[in-house]
Structures are given as structure tokens and as C-alpha cells.
Amino acid sequence: MADGAAGAKLVAAEIVDGHDGMTDRRRWKLSWNDAGLAAGLPPYAFAKATPHGAYLRETLALLHMAENEVRFYSQLQAEVAAIAPKAYHSAFYPGGRFLLIMEDLETRGLQPYWAHHDCSVDHAGAVLDALAQLHAAFWDSDRFAGDLAWLRPRVKKFGRKWHRQSYLEARRRYLDMEPGQTLPEDIRQLLSVWGQNDLAVYDYWETLTPTALHGDSHLGNTYGAPDGTAGLFDWQVMFRGHGLRDVAYFMMSALPDAMRRSHETALLDRYLDALGSRGVKMDRAKAKRDYALFILDQWDAHMKAYAFGGYGHMPEARKRTKDTLVGALQAHGVSDLLEHVVRKGTL
């Protein structure tokens, strides 16, 4: 952080804020000597480190999440700097241990969103622009066979068998919890079919054109800038897959169902237009079917948050996501799409 600032020394550091989710996170106030102040060194920094919870540490270790995020900041952030914060220090160690020292978003005038915040249509559109920028940059990249080989496809991710088992358990537990007990009967039936056929859907998703995915693109991992643009943080769940997966994951987490009904189509078109402006063309009708099927992935994440803990997400955020998921699963006929993939292997 002080490299290149001759004579700069950190005089004091104080934790002024913090919250814990998948990782432990702290905002630090930094006091510099005169040389550091003259060099314009940052008054605040944001630190992410190994979580205290045993289940969370197990998750990080098995899925190589800390390694993913450190690789993003050391290797890819400079290529998408307009949509991601910078890191001053990044390192990972065995057992899911890691340390990231990052720029403080608020010091730069950026507004971080948390999962329970209200999302405007403008912010949703800006996030989709950011996702289009990320996805277009690595669309069907030859680098997946080279320096980006660490971005594994879903079916070859570290810990994939453990991860799927956790989803199976989460689906089972969810049905016995209040949000599961109040599901409409058609959605309960869909959950049963999904639980029996998720591997067939994963295989289908692997046939789609891959790109670099953020992987955890819910509202609480986004920020807004004063100029109306947006970006994302928490890059620890990156993997290789189709861009519409990130889009569905975000939309289901961010939009109340009434907003989804009013603006979902226009927002999806905005993403596809942004991709097209960067040279990536998709068949619109096929894209909308794939988008709808990817809703199942956010559904799993939602159920897991209820079954194993909310990762720091407020109850109102989980309730909003549940309502949006149910509305979207019904509106898009996801039951029919799922059955088609199971029978035909394609959409």
C-alpha cells in the first residue's frame, strides 16, 4: 500500500466497522505519518479474512474460494478494473485461510449494497451492464486452456460432490421450514423433480458457451458509483459457465416480484444488448429460456441460506428472494423447461 511512498509509515490502525458472512470483514481507519499523508495514502482500507465459523471455513477450503478471489485480484482485476475494487494485498494459504486488504469503497464515493437493500431499476440495469462487460471480456476464451484454467466449469469445480450433497440436504431441510411449508403445491412438485434431475441440468449447462462468471452475483455483492455505473465485489465463487447464470442469480436476489414482473424483460434485453455491443450475439428466444432455467441455481442458493444460515443476510432479504423466485419459477414455466431438458438434453 505504501510502496513508492518514500518515508511513509503507518502510525495507527483502528477497526471502525465490520460484519461477518462467508468471511470475516473489517473496515480499518488508517493513520499515516506526514510522508504518508503527503503521498495521499488511503485513510481507510477494507480487510477480508478467514471466517470463525467451522462450517464456513470448511466451505472455503473445500471449494477453494479464497484461492479464487486471490487469483482474481492478482490476475484479472486489472482487466475489468472499471467494475471491481482494487486490492493492496492478497494471499491464500492451506485450509481456506487467506487475507485480502482492499480499497475502501466508500472512500472512493461508491455505495455498497447489502442483500436487504432496495434495488432501483437503474442500479439493476447498471449491474447488468457490468456483468455484460465481464462476460464479454472472457466469452469463449482460449485462455480457459491456459492461464485461466483455474476457472473450472461447474462439473469440475473443487468440492463439487460435497457441494451438491449440501444442496440435497438444504432442499430436504427447506421443505420442513416455514418458507418451504408455504410453497405452492406446483413449486413443491418442481423442487422434487429438480432434486432428482439436477445433474442432467448441470450437464446441459456445460454445453453452453462459457465465460468467466462472478459466481455470487447477488445484490449484496454489488456497488453503485456516482456516475450511475456499478460494479461487484466478493469474487470468491468465480467459475466458468454461461453468462446468463450470473444474470438470473442477480435478478432473483435484487428485484421484488412486482418489479420483476414490470421490468425483467427490459433488463434482460439490456444485458443482451450490452453483450451485443461488445460482439457477443445470442438468439433472444433461446437466451430467455436459458435465463429461466438458471433461476434454479439461485433457488438452491436461497434454500441453502435458510437451511445452513443466512451468511449474514437479513431475513427480509431472504423473504424477498423467496417471493421473487416463486413468482419467476411460475411465470417462466420452469417446470416445463426442466422436464424438456431431462427428456431431450437441451432447450
PDB file of N, CA and C in Angstrom, residues 68-87 134 137 147-148 212:
ATOM      1  N   ASN A  68      -9.667 -18.641  -5.246  1.00  0.00           N
ATOM      2  CA  ASN A  68     -10.320 -17.998  -6.386  1.00  0.00           C
ATOM      3  C   ASN A  68     -10.232 -16.484  -6.298  1.00  0.00           C
ATOM      4  N   GLU A  69     -10.578 -15.942  -5.127  1.00  0.00           N
ATOM      5  CA  GLU A  69     -10.621 -14.488  -5.017  1.00  0.00           C
ATOM      6  C   GLU A  69      -9.233 -13.878  -5.108  1.00  0.00           C
ATOM      7  N   VAL A  70      -8.256 -14.520  -4.493  1.00  0.00           N
ATOM      8  CA  VAL A  70      -6.884 -14.012  -4.590  1.00  0.00           C
ATOM      9  C   VAL A  70      -6.409 -14.052  -6.040  1.00  0.00           C
ATOM     10  N   ARG A  71      -6.729 -15.116  -6.748  1.00  0.00           N
ATOM     11  CA  ARG A  71      -6.347 -15.191  -8.162  1.00  0.00           C
ATOM     12  C   ARG A  71      -7.036 -14.098  -8.976  1.00  0.00           C
ATOM     13  N   PHE A  72      -8.295 -13.819  -8.662  1.00  0.00           N
ATOM     14  CA  PHE A  72      -8.968 -12.742  -9.382  1.00  0.00           C
ATOM     15  C   PHE A  72      -8.227 -11.430  -9.196  1.00  0.00           C
ATOM     16  N   TYR A  73      -7.905 -11.076  -7.961  1.00  0.00           N
ATOM     17  CA  TYR A  73      -7.291  -9.772  -7.716  1.00  0.00           C
ATOM     18  C   TYR A  73      -5.854  -9.704  -8.216  1.00  0.00           C
ATOM     19  N   SER A  74      -5.156 -10.812  -8.214  1.00  0.00           N
ATOM     20  CA  SER A  74      -3.770 -10.781  -8.676  1.00  0.00           C
ATOM     21  C   SER A  74      -3.649 -10.941 -10.184  1.00  0.00           C
ATOM     22  N   GLN A  75      -4.685 -11.505 -10.826  1.00  0.00           N
ATOM     23  CA  GLN A  75      -4.561 -11.854 -12.240  1.00  0.00           C
ATOM     24  C   GLN A  75      -5.565 -11.164 -13.155  1.00  0.00           C
ATOM     25  N   LEU A  76      -6.801 -10.960 -12.687  1.00  0.00           N
ATOM     26  CA  LEU A  76      -7.852 -10.499 -13.593  1.00  0.00           C
ATOM     27  C   LEU A  76      -8.370  -9.100 -13.309  1.00  0.00           C
ATOM     28  N   GLN A  77      -8.243  -8.619 -12.084  1.00  0.00           N
ATOM     29  CA  GLN A  77      -8.888  -7.357 -11.730  1.00  0.00           C
ATOM     30  C   GLN A  77      -8.485  -6.226 -12.657  1.00  0.00           C
ATOM     31  N   ALA A  78      -7.229  -6.176 -13.042  1.00  0.00           N
ATOM     32  CA  ALA A  78      -6.764  -5.085 -13.906  1.00  0.00           C
ATOM     33  C   ALA A  78      -7.467  -5.090 -15.261  1.00  0.00           C
ATOM     34  N   GLU A  79      -7.969  -6.253 -15.688  1.00  0.00           N
ATOM     35  CA  GLU A  79      -8.648  -6.343 -16.978  1.00  0.00           C
ATOM     36  C   GLU A  79     -10.099  -5.881 -16.911  1.00  0.00           C
ATOM     37  N   VAL A  80     -10.649  -5.821 -15.712  1.00  0.00           N
ATOM     38  CA  VAL A  80     -12.034  -5.357 -15.528  1.00  0.00           C
ATOM     39  C   VAL A  80     -12.084  -4.338 -14.394  1.00  0.00           C
ATOM     40  N   ALA A  81     -11.081  -3.470 -14.346  1.00  0.00           N
ATOM     41  CA  ALA A  81     -10.928  -2.546 -13.219  1.00  0.00           C
ATOM     42  C   ALA A  81     -12.112  -1.610 -13.054  1.00  0.00           C
ATOM     43  N   ALA A  82     -12.844  -1.350 -14.131  1.00  0.00           N
ATOM     44  CA  ALA A  82     -13.983  -0.435 -14.048  1.00  0.00           C
ATOM     45  C   ALA A  82     -15.138  -1.018 -13.252  1.00  0.00           C
ATOM     46  N   ILE A  83     -15.146  -2.330 -13.022  1.00  0.00           N
ATOM     47  CA  ILE A  83     -16.291  -2.955 -12.344  1.00  0.00           C
ATOM     48  C   ILE A  83     -15.882  -3.730 -11.095  1.00  0.00           C
ATOM     49  N   ALA A  84     -14.679  -3.522 -10.593  1.00  0.00           N
ATOM     50  CA  ALA A  84     -14.225  -4.251  -9.405  1.00  0.00           C
ATOM     51  C   ALA A  84     -13.251  -3.387  -8.619  1.00  0.00           C
ATOM     52  N   PRO A  85     -13.304  -3.431  -7.284  1.00  0.00           N
ATOM     53  CA  PRO A  85     -12.339  -2.676  -6.481  1.00  0.00           C
ATOM     54  C   PRO A  85     -10.944  -3.264  -6.628  1.00  0.00           C
ATOM     55  N   LYS A  86      -9.950  -2.489  -6.226  1.00  0.00           N
ATOM     56  CA  LYS A  86      -8.578  -2.976  -6.294  1.00  0.00           C
ATOM     57  C   LYS A  86      -8.147  -3.509  -4.935  1.00  0.00           C
ATOM     58  N   ALA A  87      -7.148  -4.362  -4.945  1.00  0.00           N
ATOM     59  CA  ALA A  87      -6.606  -4.937  -3.716  1.00  0.00           C
ATOM     60  C   ALA A  87      -5.177  -4.459  -3.514  1.00  0.00           C
ATOM     61  N   LEU A 134     -17.956  -7.957 -17.985  1.00  0.00           N
ATOM     62  CA  LEU A 134     -17.174  -9.108 -17.525  1.00  0.00           C
ATOM     63  C   LEU A 134     -17.311 -10.276 -18.487  1.00  0.00           C
ATOM     64  N   ALA A 137     -15.696  -9.924 -21.955  1.00  0.00           N
ATOM     65  CA  ALA A 137     -14.229  -9.908 -21.930  1.00  0.00           C
ATOM     66  C   ALA A 137     -13.635 -11.311 -22.009  1.00  0.00           C
ATOM     67  N   ASP A 147      -3.889 -19.698 -18.928  1.00  0.00           N
ATOM     68  CA  ASP A 147      -3.721 -19.027 -17.639  1.00  0.00           C
ATOM     69  C   ASP A 147      -5.012 -18.915 -16.837  1.00  0.00           C
ATOM     70  N   LEU A 148      -6.156 -19.184 -17.465  1.00  0.00           N
ATOM     71  CA  LEU A 148      -7.429 -19.151 -16.738  1.00  0.00           C
ATOM     72  C   LEU A 148      -7.994 -20.552 -16.495  1.00  0.00           C
ATOM     73  N   ALA A 212     -16.167 -16.192 -17.970  1.00  0.00           N
ATOM     74  CA  ALA A 212     -15.814 -16.065 -16.555  1.00  0.00           C
ATOM     75  C   ALA A 212     -17.022 -15.534 -15.797  1.00  0.00           C
TER      76      ALA A 212
END
